[in-house]
Tab-separated table of C-alpha atoms in Angstrom:
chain	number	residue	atom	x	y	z
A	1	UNK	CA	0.000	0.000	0.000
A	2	UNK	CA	1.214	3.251	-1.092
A	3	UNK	CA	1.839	5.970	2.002
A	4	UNK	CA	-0.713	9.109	1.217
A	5	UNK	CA	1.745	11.231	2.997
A	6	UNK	CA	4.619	10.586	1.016
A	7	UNK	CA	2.594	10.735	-2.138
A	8	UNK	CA	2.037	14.362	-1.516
A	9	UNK	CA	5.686	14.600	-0.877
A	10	UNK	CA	5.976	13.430	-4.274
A	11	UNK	CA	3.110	15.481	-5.945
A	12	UNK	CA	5.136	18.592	-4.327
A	13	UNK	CA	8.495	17.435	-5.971
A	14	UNK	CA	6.815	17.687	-9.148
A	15	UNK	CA	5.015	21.366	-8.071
A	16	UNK	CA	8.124	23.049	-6.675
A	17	UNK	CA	11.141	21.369	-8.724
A	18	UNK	CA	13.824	20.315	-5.444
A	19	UNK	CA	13.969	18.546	-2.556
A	20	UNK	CA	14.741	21.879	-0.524
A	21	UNK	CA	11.602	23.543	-1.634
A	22	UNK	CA	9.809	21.089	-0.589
A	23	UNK	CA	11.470	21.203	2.539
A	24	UNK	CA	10.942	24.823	3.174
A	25	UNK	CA	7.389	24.465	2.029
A	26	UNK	CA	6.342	21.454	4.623
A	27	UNK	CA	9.137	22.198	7.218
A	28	UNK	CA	11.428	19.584	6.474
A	29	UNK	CA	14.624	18.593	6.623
A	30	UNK	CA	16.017	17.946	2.560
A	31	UNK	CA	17.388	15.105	3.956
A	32	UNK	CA	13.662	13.588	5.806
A	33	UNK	CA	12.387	14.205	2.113
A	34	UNK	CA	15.125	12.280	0.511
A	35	UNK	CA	14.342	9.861	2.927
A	36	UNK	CA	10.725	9.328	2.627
A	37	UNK	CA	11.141	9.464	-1.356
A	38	UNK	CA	13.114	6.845	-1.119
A	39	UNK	CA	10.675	4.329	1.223
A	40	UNK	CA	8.109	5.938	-1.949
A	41	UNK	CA	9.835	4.103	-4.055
A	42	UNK	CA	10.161	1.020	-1.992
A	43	UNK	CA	6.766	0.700	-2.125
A	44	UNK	CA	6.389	1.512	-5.678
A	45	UNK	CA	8.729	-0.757	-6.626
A	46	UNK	CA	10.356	1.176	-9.559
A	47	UNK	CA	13.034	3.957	-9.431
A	48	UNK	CA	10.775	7.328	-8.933
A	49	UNK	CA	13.764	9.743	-8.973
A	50	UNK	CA	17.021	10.287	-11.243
A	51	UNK	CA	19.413	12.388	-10.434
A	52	UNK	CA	20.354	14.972	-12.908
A	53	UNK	CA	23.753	17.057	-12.112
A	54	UNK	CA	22.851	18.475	-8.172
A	55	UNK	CA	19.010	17.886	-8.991
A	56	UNK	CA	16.600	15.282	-9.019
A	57	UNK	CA	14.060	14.553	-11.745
A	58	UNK	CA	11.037	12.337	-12.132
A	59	UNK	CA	10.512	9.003	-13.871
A	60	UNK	CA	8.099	8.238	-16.564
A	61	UNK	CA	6.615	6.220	-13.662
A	62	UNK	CA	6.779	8.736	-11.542
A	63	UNK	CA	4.842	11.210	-13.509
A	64	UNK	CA	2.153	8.659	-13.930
A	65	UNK	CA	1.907	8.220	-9.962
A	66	UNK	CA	1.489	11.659	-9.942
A	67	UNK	CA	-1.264	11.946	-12.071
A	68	UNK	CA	-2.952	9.250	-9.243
A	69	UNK	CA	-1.488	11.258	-6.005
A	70	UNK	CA	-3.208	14.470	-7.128
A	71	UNK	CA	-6.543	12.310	-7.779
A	72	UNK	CA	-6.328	10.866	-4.216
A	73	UNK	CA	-5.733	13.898	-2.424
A	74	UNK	CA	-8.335	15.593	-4.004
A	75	UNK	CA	-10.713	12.884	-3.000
A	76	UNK	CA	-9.907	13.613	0.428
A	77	UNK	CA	-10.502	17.144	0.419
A	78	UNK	CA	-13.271	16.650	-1.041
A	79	UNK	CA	-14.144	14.030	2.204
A	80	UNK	CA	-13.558	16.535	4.458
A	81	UNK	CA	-15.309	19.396	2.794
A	82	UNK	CA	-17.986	16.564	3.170
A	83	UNK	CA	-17.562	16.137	6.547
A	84	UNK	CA	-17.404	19.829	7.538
A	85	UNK	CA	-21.094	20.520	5.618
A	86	UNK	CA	-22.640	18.145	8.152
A	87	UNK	CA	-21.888	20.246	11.134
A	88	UNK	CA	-23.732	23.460	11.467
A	89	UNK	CA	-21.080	25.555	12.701
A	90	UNK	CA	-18.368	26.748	10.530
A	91	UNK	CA	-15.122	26.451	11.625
A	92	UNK	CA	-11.571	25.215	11.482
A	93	UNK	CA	-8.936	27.306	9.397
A	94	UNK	CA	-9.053	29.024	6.388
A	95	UNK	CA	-5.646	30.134	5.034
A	96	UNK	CA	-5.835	33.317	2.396
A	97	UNK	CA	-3.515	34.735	-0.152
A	98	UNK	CA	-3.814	38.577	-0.806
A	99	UNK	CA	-2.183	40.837	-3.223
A	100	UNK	CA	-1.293	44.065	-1.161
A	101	UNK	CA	-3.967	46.594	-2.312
A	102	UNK	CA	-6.903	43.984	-1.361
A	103	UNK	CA	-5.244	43.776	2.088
A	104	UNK	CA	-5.473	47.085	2.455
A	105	UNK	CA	-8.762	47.684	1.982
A	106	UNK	CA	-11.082	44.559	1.717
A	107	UNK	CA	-9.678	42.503	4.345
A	108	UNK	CA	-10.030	43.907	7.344
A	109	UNK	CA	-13.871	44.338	6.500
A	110	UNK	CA	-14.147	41.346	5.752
A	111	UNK	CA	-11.814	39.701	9.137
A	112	UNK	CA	-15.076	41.799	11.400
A	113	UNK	CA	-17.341	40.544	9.269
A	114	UNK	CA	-16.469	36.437	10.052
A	115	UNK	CA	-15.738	37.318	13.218
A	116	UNK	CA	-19.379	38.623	14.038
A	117	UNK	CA	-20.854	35.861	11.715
A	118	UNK	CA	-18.555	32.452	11.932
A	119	UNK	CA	-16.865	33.216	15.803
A	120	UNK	CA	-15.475	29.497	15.267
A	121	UNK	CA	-13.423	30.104	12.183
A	122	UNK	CA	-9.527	31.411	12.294
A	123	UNK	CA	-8.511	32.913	9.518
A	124	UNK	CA	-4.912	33.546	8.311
A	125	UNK	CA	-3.730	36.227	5.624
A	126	UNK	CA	-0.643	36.865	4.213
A	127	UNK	CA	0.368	39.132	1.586
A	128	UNK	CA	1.009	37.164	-2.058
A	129	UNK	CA	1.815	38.570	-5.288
A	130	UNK	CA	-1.107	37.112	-7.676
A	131	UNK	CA	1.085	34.787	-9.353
A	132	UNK	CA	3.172	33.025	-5.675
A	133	UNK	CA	-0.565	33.419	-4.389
A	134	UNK	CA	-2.224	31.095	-7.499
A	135	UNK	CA	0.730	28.817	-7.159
A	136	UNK	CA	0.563	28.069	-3.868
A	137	UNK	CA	-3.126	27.559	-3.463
A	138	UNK	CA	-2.776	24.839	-6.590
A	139	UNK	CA	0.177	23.742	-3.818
A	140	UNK	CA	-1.995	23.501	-1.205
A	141	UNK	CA	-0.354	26.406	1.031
A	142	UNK	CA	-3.332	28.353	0.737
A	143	UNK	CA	-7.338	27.859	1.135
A	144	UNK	CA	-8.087	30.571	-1.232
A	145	UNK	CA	-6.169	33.540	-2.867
A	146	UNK	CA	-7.665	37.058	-3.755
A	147	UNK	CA	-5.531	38.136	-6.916
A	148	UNK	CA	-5.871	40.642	-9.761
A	149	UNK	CA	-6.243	40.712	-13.325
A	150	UNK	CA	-4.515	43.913	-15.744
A	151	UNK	CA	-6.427	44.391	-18.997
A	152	UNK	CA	-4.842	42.543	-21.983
A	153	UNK	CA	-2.909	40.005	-19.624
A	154	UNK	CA	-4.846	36.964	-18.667
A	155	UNK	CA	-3.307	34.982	-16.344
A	156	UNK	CA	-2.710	30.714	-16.969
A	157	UNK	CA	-5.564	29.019	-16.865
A	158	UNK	CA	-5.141	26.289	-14.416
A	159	UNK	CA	-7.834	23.193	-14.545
A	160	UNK	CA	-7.124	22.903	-11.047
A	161	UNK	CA	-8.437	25.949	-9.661
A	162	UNK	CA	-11.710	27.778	-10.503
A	163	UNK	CA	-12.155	31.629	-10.429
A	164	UNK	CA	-15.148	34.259	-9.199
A	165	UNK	CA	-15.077	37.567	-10.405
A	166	UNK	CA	-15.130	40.103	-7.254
A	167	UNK	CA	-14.926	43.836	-8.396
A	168	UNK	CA	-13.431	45.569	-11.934
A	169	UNK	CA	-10.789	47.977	-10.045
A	170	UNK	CA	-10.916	51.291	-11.793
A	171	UNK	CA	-7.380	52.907	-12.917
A	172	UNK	CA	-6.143	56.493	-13.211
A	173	UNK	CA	-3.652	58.604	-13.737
A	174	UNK	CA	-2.158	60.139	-10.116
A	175	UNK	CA	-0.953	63.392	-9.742
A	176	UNK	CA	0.428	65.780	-7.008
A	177	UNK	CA	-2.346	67.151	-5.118
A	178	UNK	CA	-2.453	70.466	-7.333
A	179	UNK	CA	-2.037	69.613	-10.977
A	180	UNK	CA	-3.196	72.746	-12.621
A	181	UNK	CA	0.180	73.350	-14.175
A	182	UNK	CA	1.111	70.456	-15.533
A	183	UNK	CA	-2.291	69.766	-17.410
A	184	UNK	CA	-2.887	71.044	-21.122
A	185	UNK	CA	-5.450	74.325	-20.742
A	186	UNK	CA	-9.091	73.963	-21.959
A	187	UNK	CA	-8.643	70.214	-22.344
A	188	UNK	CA	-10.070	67.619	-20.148
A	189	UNK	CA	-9.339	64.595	-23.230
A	190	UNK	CA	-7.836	61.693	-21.016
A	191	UNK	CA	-5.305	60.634	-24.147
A	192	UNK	CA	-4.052	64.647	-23.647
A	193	UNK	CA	-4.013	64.336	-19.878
A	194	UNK	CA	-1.789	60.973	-20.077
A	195	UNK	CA	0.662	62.453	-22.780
A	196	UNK	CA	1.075	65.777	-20.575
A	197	UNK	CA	2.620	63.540	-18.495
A	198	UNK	CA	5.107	63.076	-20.437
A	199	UNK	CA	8.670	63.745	-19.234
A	200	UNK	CA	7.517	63.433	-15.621
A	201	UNK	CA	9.207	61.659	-13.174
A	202	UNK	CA	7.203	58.117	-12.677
A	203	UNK	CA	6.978	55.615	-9.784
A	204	UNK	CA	5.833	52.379	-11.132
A	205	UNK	CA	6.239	48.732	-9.625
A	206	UNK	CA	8.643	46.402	-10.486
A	207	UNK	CA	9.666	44.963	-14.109
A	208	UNK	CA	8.142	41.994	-14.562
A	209	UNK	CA	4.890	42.509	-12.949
A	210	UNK	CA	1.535	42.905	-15.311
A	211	UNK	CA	1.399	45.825	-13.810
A	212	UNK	CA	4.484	47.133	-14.782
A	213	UNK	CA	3.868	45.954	-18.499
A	214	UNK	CA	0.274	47.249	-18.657
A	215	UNK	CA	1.853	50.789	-17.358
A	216	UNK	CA	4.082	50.985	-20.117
A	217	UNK	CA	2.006	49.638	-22.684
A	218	UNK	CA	-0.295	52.411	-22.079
A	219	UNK	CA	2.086	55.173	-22.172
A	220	UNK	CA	3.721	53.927	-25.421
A	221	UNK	CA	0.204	54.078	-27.362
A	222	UNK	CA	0.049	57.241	-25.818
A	223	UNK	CA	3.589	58.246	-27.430
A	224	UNK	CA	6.172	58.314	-24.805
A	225	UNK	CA	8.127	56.321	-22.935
A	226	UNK	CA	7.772	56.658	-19.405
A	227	UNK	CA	10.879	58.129	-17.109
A	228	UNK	CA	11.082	55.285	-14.308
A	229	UNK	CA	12.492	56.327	-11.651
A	230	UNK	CA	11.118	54.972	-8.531
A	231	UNK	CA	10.385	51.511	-8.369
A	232	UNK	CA	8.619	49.616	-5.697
A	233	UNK	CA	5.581	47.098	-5.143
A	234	UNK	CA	4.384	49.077	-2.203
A	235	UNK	CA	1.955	51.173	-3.510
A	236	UNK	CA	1.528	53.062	0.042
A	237	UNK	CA	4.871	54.377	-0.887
A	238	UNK	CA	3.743	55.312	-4.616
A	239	UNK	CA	1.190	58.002	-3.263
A	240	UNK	CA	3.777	59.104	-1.185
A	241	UNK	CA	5.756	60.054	-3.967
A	242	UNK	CA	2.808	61.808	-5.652
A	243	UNK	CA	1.584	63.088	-3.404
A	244	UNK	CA	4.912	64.796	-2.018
A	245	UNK	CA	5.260	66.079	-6.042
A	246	UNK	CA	8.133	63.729	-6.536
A	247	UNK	CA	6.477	61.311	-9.009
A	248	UNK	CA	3.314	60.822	-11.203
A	249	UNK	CA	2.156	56.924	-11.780
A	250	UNK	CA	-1.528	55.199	-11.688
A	251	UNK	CA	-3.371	53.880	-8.795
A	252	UNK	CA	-6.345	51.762	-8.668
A	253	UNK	CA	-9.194	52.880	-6.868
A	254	UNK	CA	-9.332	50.057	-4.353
A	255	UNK	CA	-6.135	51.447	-2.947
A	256	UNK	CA	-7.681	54.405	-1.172
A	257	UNK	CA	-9.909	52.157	1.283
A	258	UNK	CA	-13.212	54.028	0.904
A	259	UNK	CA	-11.301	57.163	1.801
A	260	UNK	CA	-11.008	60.661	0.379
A	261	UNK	CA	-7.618	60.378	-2.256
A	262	UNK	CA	-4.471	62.465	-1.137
A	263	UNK	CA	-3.499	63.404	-4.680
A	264	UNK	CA	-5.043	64.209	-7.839
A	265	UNK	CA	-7.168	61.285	-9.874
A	266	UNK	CA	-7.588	61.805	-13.542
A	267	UNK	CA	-9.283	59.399	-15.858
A	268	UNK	CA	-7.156	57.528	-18.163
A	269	UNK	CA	-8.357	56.638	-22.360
A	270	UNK	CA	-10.934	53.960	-22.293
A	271	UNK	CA	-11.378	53.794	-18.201
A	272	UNK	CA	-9.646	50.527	-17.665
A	273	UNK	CA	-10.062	48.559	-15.150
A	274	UNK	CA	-8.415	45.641	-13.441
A	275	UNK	CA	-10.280	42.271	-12.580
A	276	UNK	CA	-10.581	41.592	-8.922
A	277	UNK	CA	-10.729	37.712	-8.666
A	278	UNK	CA	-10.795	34.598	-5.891
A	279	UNK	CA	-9.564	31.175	-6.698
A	280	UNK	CA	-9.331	28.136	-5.105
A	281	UNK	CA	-9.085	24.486	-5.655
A	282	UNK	CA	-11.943	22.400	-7.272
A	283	UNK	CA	-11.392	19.955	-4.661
A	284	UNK	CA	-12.258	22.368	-1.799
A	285	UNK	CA	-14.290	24.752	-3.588
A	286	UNK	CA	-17.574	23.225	-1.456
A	287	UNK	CA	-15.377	23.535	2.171
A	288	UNK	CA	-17.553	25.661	4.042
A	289	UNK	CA	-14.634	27.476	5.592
A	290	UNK	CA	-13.356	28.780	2.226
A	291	UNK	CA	-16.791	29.954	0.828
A	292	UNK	CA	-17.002	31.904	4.328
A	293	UNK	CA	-13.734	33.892	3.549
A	294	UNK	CA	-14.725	34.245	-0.098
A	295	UNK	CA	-18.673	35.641	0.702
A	296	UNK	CA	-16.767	37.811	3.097
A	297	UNK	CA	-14.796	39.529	0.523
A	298	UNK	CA	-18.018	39.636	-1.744
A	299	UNK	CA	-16.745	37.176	-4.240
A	300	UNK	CA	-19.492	34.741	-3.453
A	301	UNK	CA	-21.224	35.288	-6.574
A	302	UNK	CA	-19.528	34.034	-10.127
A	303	UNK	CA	-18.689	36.097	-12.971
A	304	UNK	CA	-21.601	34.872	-14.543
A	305	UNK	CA	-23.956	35.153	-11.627
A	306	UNK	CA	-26.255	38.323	-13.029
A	307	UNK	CA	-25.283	41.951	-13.078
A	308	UNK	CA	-21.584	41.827	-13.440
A	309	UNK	CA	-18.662	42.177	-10.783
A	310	UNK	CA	-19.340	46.104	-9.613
A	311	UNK	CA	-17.269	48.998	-10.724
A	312	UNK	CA	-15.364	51.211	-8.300
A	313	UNK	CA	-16.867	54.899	-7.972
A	314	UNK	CA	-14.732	57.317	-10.927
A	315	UNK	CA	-13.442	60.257	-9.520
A	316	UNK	CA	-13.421	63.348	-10.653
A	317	UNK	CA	-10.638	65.921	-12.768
A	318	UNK	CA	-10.388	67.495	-9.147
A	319	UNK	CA	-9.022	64.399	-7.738
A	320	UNK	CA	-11.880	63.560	-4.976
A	321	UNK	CA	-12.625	59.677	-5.231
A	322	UNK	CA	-16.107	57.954	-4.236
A	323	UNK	CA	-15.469	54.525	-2.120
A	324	UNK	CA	-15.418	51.515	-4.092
A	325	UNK	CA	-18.719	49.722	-3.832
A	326	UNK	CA	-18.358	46.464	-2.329
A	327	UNK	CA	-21.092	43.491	-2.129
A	328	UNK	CA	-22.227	42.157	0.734
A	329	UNK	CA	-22.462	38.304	1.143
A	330	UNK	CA	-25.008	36.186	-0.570
């Protein structure tokens, strides 16, 4: 009989890529997961592992077991999500990914919000990128992930996950508190607003991010090339620099919490907005746990669920910003 723990050390192996990821992922020792590989294949009865220079590398036969590990542990989610319907209290642990923007201002609504409703439940957030935040719910580190979507970049489609549209994120140019000077006279056109910027010092986040390449995509139909000069992922530190005059750059609305904006918000050509999503695994999509966190953010409802995810409040030329509009749990 094949050990269902060591299986999942194997299914990992094939997620993460070395023995000291998975490790560092399951607090082990490199060595314990060596180890229990090994008795994997003892079991098995074929060679699972090769090694390849200072890596290791799966078998055909591996592969195929797998395929089979995956199936087996997603039975038994789906057991206990079983189990955890039949009781009428909801509780246990549910484990959340956020990107830092949602943090900011849709979790801790949503943290009073199961604490008045599901006192038994313990949540646990911790700040993900979108893409480490997919990855490691599909890895099992996570119950559910709140990540974001930048027009023209869809994400990989995973088969293991599914996906429920939360909010479209509304997107605008920032400016220092008192623009006047810098905008083109008599012209409130958002494509002249955007290329007045041009020349400006800009604070975007890092290379490599969608945001990043959605930033500069934009600017370059507009016909400039940005000056980058600040870089950072902390967009608390981005209105900073606007709003102290040192930078210009683009904020989504969600960032300002509900409250007033510090700088100036101008709309941008064609009002884009990003997609505010939750994902989590098939397998554990019915865990009552989970679907508490998600109705608590307001992503209870699918994309296709009538009326369309809700769009954050524009803001005016003058820069004063409406709170986003959130929905409260089905």
């Amino acid at each position: 009989m094949l050990d269902v723990r060591r299986l999942r050390l194997l299914v990992e192996l094939s997620q993460r890529g070395t023995l000291s990821a998975v490790a560092e992922a399951l607090s082990y020792s490199p060595s314990s997961v060596s180890q229990q590989l090994s008795l994997l294949e003892r079991e098995a009865g074929v060679p699972l592992l090769v090694q390849v220079g200072r890596r290791v590398q799966l078998t055909a036969q591996a592969e195929l077991l797998v395929g089979h590990a995956r199936a087996v542990l997603d039975r038994l989610e789906e057991a206990e999500a079983d189990v955890a319907r039949s009781l009428t209290d909801v509780g246990g642990t549910v484990r959340i990914a956020v990107f830092q923007s949602a943090a900011h201002a849709m979790v801790p609504q949503a943290l009073t919000l199961l604490r008045s409703e599901h006192p038994s439940l313990r949540v646990e957030v911790t700040e993900r990128e979108p893409d480490a935040g997919l990855f490691e719910v599909a890895a099992r580190d996570f119950d559910l992930v709140i990540a974001e979507q930048y027009p023209g970049h869809t994400r990989a489609h995973r088969e293991d996950l599914d996906r429920v549209s939360l909010a479209a994120d509304g997107i605008r140019l920032a400016l220092p508190p008192h623009p006047t000077r810098l905008m083109p006279r008599g012209d409130h056109d958002p494509g002249a607003m955007l290329a007045a910027a041009t020349g400006m010092p800009w604070v975007l986040e890092p290379r490599g991010t969608a945001s990043r390449d959605w930033a500069e995509q934009l600017c370059r139909e507009a016909g400039f090339e940005p000056d980058v000069r600040f870089e950072s992922a902390d967009l608390m530190a981005h209105i900073r620099l606007i709003r102290t005059g040192n930078a210009v750059g683009l904020l989504p609305d969600l960032v300002w919490a509900g409250e007033a904006p510090s700088v100036a918000l101008l709309d941008l050509p064609g009002h884009p907005q990003r997609e505010i999503f939750t994902s989590t695994r098939l397998a554990a999509a019915a865990r009552p746990a989970g679907g508490a966190g998600r109705g608590a953010g307001g992503g209870g409802r699918g994309a296709g669920g009538g009326g369309g995810p809700p769009r954050a409040t524009p803001s005016s030329v003058t820069g004063r910003a409406g709170p986003a509009r959130r929905r409260r749990p089905a």
